[in-house]
Amino acid sequence: MEETQKTPQNQPQQPDASYNAATVRYDYSHLREPDSRKNHWYAGPDNPQAPPPGTVQMPPPAAIPSPVERKGPTRQRIDDRRKRKASGMPENWAWVVIASALLGLTIVGSLILVVVIRYAVRDNDDGTELAAGPEIEPTSIIYSGEGTVVGGALEGNSLEIQQAKWDGQERFTILLMGLDKRPSETGTAFRTDVMMLISLDPKTNSVGVLSIPRDTYVEVPYAGLQRVNAAYVIGELEGPGGGPRLAMQTVQYNFGIRVNEFVTVDFQTVIGLIDAIGGVDINVQKAIVDYSYPTMDYGTEVVNIPAGQQHFDGETALKYARSRHNSDDIDRARRQQDVLYAARDRILSLGMVDDLLLQAPAIYANLKSGINTGLSFDQMIQLALWFADVPRENIRTGVVSWEYLIGYETPTGGSVLVPNRSRIGSLMVDVFGADYSQ
């Protein structure tokens, strides 16, 4: 692909000679020493590694019993309502299921909107290694090469995670992470295969979605320069529950947007959720032939998806969204968005209320087992129903792509992506609006 075989255009100029990048790169004393950290505009709380609230505790749903006698619709609804109340299920159970599923579809976006340049610096479609980028040094997370603050500083403490119940009036931003966890693996310390910000802005009735490449080279608080996807692992190694918090701090620290909550999801949850809603309908613009699609057991398989209108189950939808061969990265991003929108349309389509009601226990169990979040169940419902009312044209998406990144080789020989600090601010404004840092 021509785009991935050549050095990106419009590379930024080297920093001015008066700007000492080396000093910024290796001096982390302001992060590690509590006394000096207090005077830094990125100052952290006294206990920045405190684990987030526990996973949402949902009441166990009871199976909907089959009727033992023929009843009229009104009598049946009354009996069903009485049984749900007796079993502890919410009175408006159908809407609870829809709300949860909609939130799940938002979460699905974090996984199926796979970072579009994930493999850009590793290899291209014919397996050859790409040429290294220009000789640069990673710059400060605070200043660009011109010495200006990147994207504007956050108001207040830039490492403090403000986890509070959403009031429905102010911006609320969630960090969605797809964990690279396979069925045979156990534990909690997994790298984030996908990292995406979803920000809801009631003032403009809009949603901004930004995908962050996992190889983006940023400063992880208290750990120095790292790939952004390492933050979750580093935090989790400090103690269970520390991963989500450090990941939120890292994104908030480097991109200047307040992160209020997190959600993590694995591949199997995505597949199960799409299957639970009956699959998705997508018009495939170009046939996909992938001879080395990665499987869950670390092998490969051949994926062949013809062009035209198709109905996908969960597994095929994930393959359609994640396949990285026979197309460029921009096309892959478009396919990932196709799946997200198709799933949302499916949920909102006529007749899905009754279908979801019948599938409530299965969907509920799937969400509970495959999703980890600091959101309460009430918050999930509130956010999901609000998201359902946002017009599609008010959903703005973006990717930290080659226009905003520069290939770089670390001292140990690793290929990473250094943010172009002079351009990231404009991307944030385009996706989230001018007041994203407030």
PDB file of N, CA and C in Angstrom, residues 244-297:
ATOM      1  N   PRO A 244      -6.541  -0.022  35.206  1.00  0.00           N
ATOM      2  CA  PRO A 244      -7.444   0.971  34.626  1.00  0.00           C
ATOM      3  C   PRO A 244      -7.117   2.393  35.056  1.00  0.00           C
ATOM      4  N   ARG A 245      -6.762   2.564  36.330  1.00  0.00           N
ATOM      5  CA  ARG A 245      -6.488   3.920  36.811  1.00  0.00           C
ATOM      6  C   ARG A 245      -5.248   4.509  36.154  1.00  0.00           C
ATOM      7  N   LEU A 246      -4.166   3.724  36.055  1.00  0.00           N
ATOM      8  CA  LEU A 246      -2.952   4.255  35.440  1.00  0.00           C
ATOM      9  C   LEU A 246      -3.169   4.506  33.954  1.00  0.00           C
ATOM     10  N   ALA A 247      -3.965   3.679  33.294  1.00  0.00           N
ATOM     11  CA  ALA A 247      -4.279   3.913  31.885  1.00  0.00           C
ATOM     12  C   ALA A 247      -5.047   5.218  31.723  1.00  0.00           C
ATOM     13  N   MET A 248      -6.015   5.471  32.596  1.00  0.00           N
ATOM     14  CA  MET A 248      -6.763   6.726  32.542  1.00  0.00           C
ATOM     15  C   MET A 248      -5.845   7.917  32.806  1.00  0.00           C
ATOM     16  N   GLN A 249      -4.972   7.787  33.796  1.00  0.00           N
ATOM     17  CA  GLN A 249      -4.037   8.867  34.097  1.00  0.00           C
ATOM     18  C   GLN A 249      -3.127   9.149  32.909  1.00  0.00           C
ATOM     19  N   THR A 250      -2.659   8.092  32.254  1.00  0.00           N
ATOM     20  CA  THR A 250      -1.735   8.255  31.132  1.00  0.00           C
ATOM     21  C   THR A 250      -2.386   9.003  29.980  1.00  0.00           C
ATOM     22  N   VAL A 251      -3.604   8.618  29.630  1.00  0.00           N
ATOM     23  CA  VAL A 251      -4.309   9.283  28.530  1.00  0.00           C
ATOM     24  C   VAL A 251      -4.648  10.720  28.911  1.00  0.00           C
ATOM     25  N   GLN A 252      -5.148  10.919  30.099  1.00  0.00           N
ATOM     26  CA  GLN A 252      -5.479  12.268  30.561  1.00  0.00           C
ATOM     27  C   GLN A 252      -4.237  13.146  30.611  1.00  0.00           C
ATOM     28  N   TYR A 253      -3.133  12.570  31.067  1.00  0.00           N
ATOM     29  CA  TYR A 253      -1.848  13.258  31.216  1.00  0.00           C
ATOM     30  C   TYR A 253      -1.294  13.726  29.877  1.00  0.00           C
ATOM     31  N   ASN A 254      -1.443  12.901  28.840  1.00  0.00           N
ATOM     32  CA  ASN A 254      -0.810  13.181  27.555  1.00  0.00           C
ATOM     33  C   ASN A 254      -1.707  13.880  26.540  1.00  0.00           C
ATOM     34  N   PHE A 255      -3.027  13.705  26.656  1.00  0.00           N
ATOM     35  CA  PHE A 255      -3.923  14.269  25.650  1.00  0.00           C
ATOM     36  C   PHE A 255      -4.750  15.437  26.168  1.00  0.00           C
ATOM     37  N   GLY A 256      -4.648  15.746  27.458  1.00  0.00           N
ATOM     38  CA  GLY A 256      -5.269  16.954  27.979  1.00  0.00           C
ATOM     39  C   GLY A 256      -6.775  16.945  28.031  1.00  0.00           C
ATOM     40  N   ILE A 257      -7.402  15.766  28.152  1.00  0.00           N
ATOM     41  CA  ILE A 257      -8.851  15.686  28.293  1.00  0.00           C
ATOM     42  C   ILE A 257      -9.169  14.917  29.565  1.00  0.00           C
ATOM     43  N   ARG A 258     -10.101  15.426  30.339  1.00  0.00           N
ATOM     44  CA  ARG A 258     -10.458  14.788  31.598  1.00  0.00           C
ATOM     45  C   ARG A 258     -11.133  13.442  31.325  1.00  0.00           C
ATOM     46  N   VAL A 259     -10.625  12.375  31.939  1.00  0.00           N
ATOM     47  CA  VAL A 259     -11.191  11.033  31.786  1.00  0.00           C
ATOM     48  C   VAL A 259     -11.919  10.681  33.074  1.00  0.00           C
ATOM     49  N   ASN A 260     -13.207  10.392  32.971  1.00  0.00           N
ATOM     50  CA  ASN A 260     -14.029  10.172  34.162  1.00  0.00           C
ATOM     51  C   ASN A 260     -14.198   8.710  34.548  1.00  0.00           C
ATOM     52  N   GLU A 261     -14.193   7.821  33.566  1.00  0.00           N
ATOM     53  CA  GLU A 261     -14.422   6.409  33.875  1.00  0.00           C
ATOM     54  C   GLU A 261     -13.729   5.520  32.851  1.00  0.00           C
ATOM     55  N   PHE A 262     -13.774   4.221  33.089  1.00  0.00           N
ATOM     56  CA  PHE A 262     -13.148   3.256  32.190  1.00  0.00           C
ATOM     57  C   PHE A 262     -14.087   2.080  31.954  1.00  0.00           C
ATOM     58  N   VAL A 263     -13.858   1.404  30.846  1.00  0.00           N
ATOM     59  CA  VAL A 263     -14.519   0.133  30.556  1.00  0.00           C
ATOM     60  C   VAL A 263     -13.502  -0.745  29.849  1.00  0.00           C
ATOM     61  N   THR A 264     -13.396  -2.007  30.248  1.00  0.00           N
ATOM     62  CA  THR A 264     -12.562  -2.963  29.522  1.00  0.00           C
ATOM     63  C   THR A 264     -13.444  -4.088  29.008  1.00  0.00           C
ATOM     64  N   VAL A 265     -13.052  -4.662  27.881  1.00  0.00           N
ATOM     65  CA  VAL A 265     -13.823  -5.733  27.257  1.00  0.00           C
ATOM     66  C   VAL A 265     -12.862  -6.650  26.528  1.00  0.00           C
ATOM     67  N   ASP A 266     -13.229  -7.922  26.371  1.00  0.00           N
ATOM     68  CA  ASP A 266     -12.383  -8.846  25.630  1.00  0.00           C
ATOM     69  C   ASP A 266     -13.067  -9.271  24.331  1.00  0.00           C
ATOM     70  N   PHE A 267     -12.337 -10.013  23.491  1.00  0.00           N
ATOM     71  CA  PHE A 267     -12.843 -10.404  22.179  1.00  0.00           C
ATOM     72  C   PHE A 267     -14.125 -11.224  22.277  1.00  0.00           C
ATOM     73  N   GLN A 268     -14.166 -12.167  23.201  1.00  0.00           N
ATOM     74  CA  GLN A 268     -15.315 -13.059  23.295  1.00  0.00           C
ATOM     75  C   GLN A 268     -16.594 -12.301  23.635  1.00  0.00           C
ATOM     76  N   THR A 269     -16.478 -11.239  24.405  1.00  0.00           N
ATOM     77  CA  THR A 269     -17.645 -10.437  24.748  1.00  0.00           C
ATOM     78  C   THR A 269     -18.221  -9.759  23.515  1.00  0.00           C
ATOM     79  N   VAL A 270     -17.346  -9.259  22.658  1.00  0.00           N
ATOM     80  CA  VAL A 270     -17.801  -8.617  21.423  1.00  0.00           C
ATOM     81  C   VAL A 270     -18.568  -9.610  20.568  1.00  0.00           C
ATOM     82  N   ILE A 271     -17.994 -10.788  20.387  1.00  0.00           N
ATOM     83  CA  ILE A 271     -18.643 -11.816  19.572  1.00  0.00           C
ATOM     84  C   ILE A 271     -19.998 -12.186  20.159  1.00  0.00           C
ATOM     85  N   GLY A 272     -20.035 -12.418  21.468  1.00  0.00           N
ATOM     86  CA  GLY A 272     -21.276 -12.826  22.114  1.00  0.00           C
ATOM     87  C   GLY A 272     -22.351 -11.767  22.060  1.00  0.00           C
ATOM     88  N   LEU A 273     -21.982 -10.496  22.185  1.00  0.00           N
ATOM     89  CA  LEU A 273     -22.963  -9.422  22.166  1.00  0.00           C
ATOM     90  C   LEU A 273     -23.587  -9.265  20.788  1.00  0.00           C
ATOM     91  N   ILE A 274     -22.774  -9.312  19.741  1.00  0.00           N
ATOM     92  CA  ILE A 274     -23.323  -9.194  18.390  1.00  0.00           C
ATOM     93  C   ILE A 274     -24.220 -10.383  18.079  1.00  0.00           C
ATOM     94  N   ASP A 275     -23.827 -11.570  18.529  1.00  0.00           N
ATOM     95  CA  ASP A 275     -24.687 -12.739  18.344  1.00  0.00           C
ATOM     96  C   ASP A 275     -26.001 -12.569  19.095  1.00  0.00           C
ATOM     97  N   ALA A 276     -25.950 -11.965  20.279  1.00  0.00           N
ATOM     98  CA  ALA A 276     -27.147 -11.805  21.103  1.00  0.00           C
ATOM     99  C   ALA A 276     -28.172 -10.886  20.457  1.00  0.00           C
ATOM    100  N   ILE A 277     -27.730  -9.937  19.642  1.00  0.00           N
ATOM    101  CA  ILE A 277     -28.677  -9.036  18.976  1.00  0.00           C
ATOM    102  C   ILE A 277     -29.036  -9.536  17.582  1.00  0.00           C
ATOM    103  N   GLY A 278     -28.611 -10.756  17.254  1.00  0.00           N
ATOM    104  CA  GLY A 278     -28.981 -11.346  15.975  1.00  0.00           C
ATOM    105  C   GLY A 278     -28.075 -10.993  14.826  1.00  0.00           C
ATOM    106  N   GLY A 279     -26.856 -10.525  15.121  1.00  0.00           N
ATOM    107  CA  GLY A 279     -25.919 -10.183  14.062  1.00  0.00           C
ATOM    108  C   GLY A 279     -26.135  -8.780  13.538  1.00  0.00           C
ATOM    109  N   VAL A 280     -25.354  -8.408  12.527  1.00  0.00           N
ATOM    110  CA  VAL A 280     -25.440  -7.075  11.933  1.00  0.00           C
ATOM    111  C   VAL A 280     -25.449  -7.178  10.414  1.00  0.00           C
ATOM    112  N   ASP A 281     -26.081  -6.200   9.772  1.00  0.00           N
ATOM    113  CA  ASP A 281     -26.152  -6.138   8.307  1.00  0.00           C
ATOM    114  C   ASP A 281     -25.224  -5.043   7.807  1.00  0.00           C
ATOM    115  N   ILE A 282     -24.314  -5.414   6.914  1.00  0.00           N
ATOM    116  CA  ILE A 282     -23.317  -4.470   6.405  1.00  0.00           C
ATOM    117  C   ILE A 282     -23.184  -4.630   4.898  1.00  0.00           C
ATOM    118  N   ASN A 283     -23.092  -3.505   4.214  1.00  0.00           N
ATOM    119  CA  ASN A 283     -22.828  -3.505   2.776  1.00  0.00           C
ATOM    120  C   ASN A 283     -21.318  -3.452   2.573  1.00  0.00           C
ATOM    121  N   VAL A 284     -20.721  -4.578   2.233  1.00  0.00           N
ATOM    122  CA  VAL A 284     -19.270  -4.676   2.060  1.00  0.00           C
ATOM    123  C   VAL A 284     -18.886  -4.036   0.731  1.00  0.00           C
ATOM    124  N   GLN A 285     -18.106  -2.961   0.794  1.00  0.00           N
ATOM    125  CA  GLN A 285     -17.749  -2.217  -0.406  1.00  0.00           C
ATOM    126  C   GLN A 285     -16.722  -2.938  -1.267  1.00  0.00           C
ATOM    127  N   LYS A 286     -15.811  -3.677  -0.629  1.00  0.00           N
ATOM    128  CA  LYS A 286     -14.742  -4.358  -1.351  1.00  0.00           C
ATOM    129  C   LYS A 286     -14.482  -5.706  -0.704  1.00  0.00           C
ATOM    130  N   ALA A 287     -14.372  -6.744  -1.529  1.00  0.00           N
ATOM    131  CA  ALA A 287     -14.132  -8.093  -1.012  1.00  0.00           C
ATOM    132  C   ALA A 287     -12.847  -8.136  -0.185  1.00  0.00           C
ATOM    133  N   ILE A 288     -12.860  -8.940   0.863  1.00  0.00           N
ATOM    134  CA  ILE A 288     -11.704  -9.090   1.748  1.00  0.00           C
ATOM    135  C   ILE A 288     -11.185 -10.516   1.653  1.00  0.00           C
ATOM    136  N   VAL A 289      -9.909 -10.659   1.342  1.00  0.00           N
ATOM    137  CA  VAL A 289      -9.249 -11.961   1.317  1.00  0.00           C
ATOM    138  C   VAL A 289      -8.003 -11.850   2.189  1.00  0.00           C
ATOM    139  N   ASP A 290      -8.039 -12.495   3.332  1.00  0.00           N
ATOM    140  CA  ASP A 290      -6.947 -12.436   4.304  1.00  0.00           C
ATOM    141  C   ASP A 290      -6.444 -13.853   4.536  1.00  0.00           C
ATOM    142  N   TYR A 291      -5.202 -14.124   4.111  1.00  0.00           N
ATOM    143  CA  TYR A 291      -4.645 -15.474   4.228  1.00  0.00           C
ATOM    144  C   TYR A 291      -3.969 -15.726   5.575  1.00  0.00           C
ATOM    145  N   SER A 292      -3.878 -14.724   6.414  1.00  0.00           N
ATOM    146  CA  SER A 292      -3.195 -14.922   7.698  1.00  0.00           C
ATOM    147  C   SER A 292      -3.899 -14.166   8.818  1.00  0.00           C
ATOM    148  N   TYR A 293      -5.200 -14.351   8.931  1.00  0.00           N
ATOM    149  CA  TYR A 293      -5.957 -13.712  10.003  1.00  0.00           C
ATOM    150  C   TYR A 293      -5.613 -14.397  11.326  1.00  0.00           C
ATOM    151  N   PRO A 294      -5.242 -13.629  12.374  1.00  0.00           N
ATOM    152  CA  PRO A 294      -4.835 -14.238  13.651  1.00  0.00           C
ATOM    153  C   PRO A 294      -6.015 -14.849  14.398  1.00  0.00           C
ATOM    154  N   THR A 295      -5.844 -16.086  14.858  1.00  0.00           N
ATOM    155  CA  THR A 295      -6.887 -16.776  15.604  1.00  0.00           C
ATOM    156  C   THR A 295      -6.665 -16.631  17.105  1.00  0.00           C
ATOM    157  N   MET A 296      -7.643 -17.075  17.893  1.00  0.00           N
ATOM    158  CA  MET A 296      -7.569 -16.947  19.342  1.00  0.00           C
ATOM    159  C   MET A 296      -6.496 -17.836  19.962  1.00  0.00           C
ATOM    160  N   ASP A 297      -6.062 -18.877  19.230  1.00  0.00           N
ATOM    161  CA  ASP A 297      -5.034 -19.777  19.765  1.00  0.00           C
ATOM    162  C   ASP A 297      -3.663 -19.460  19.185  1.00  0.00           C
TER     163      ASP A 297
END
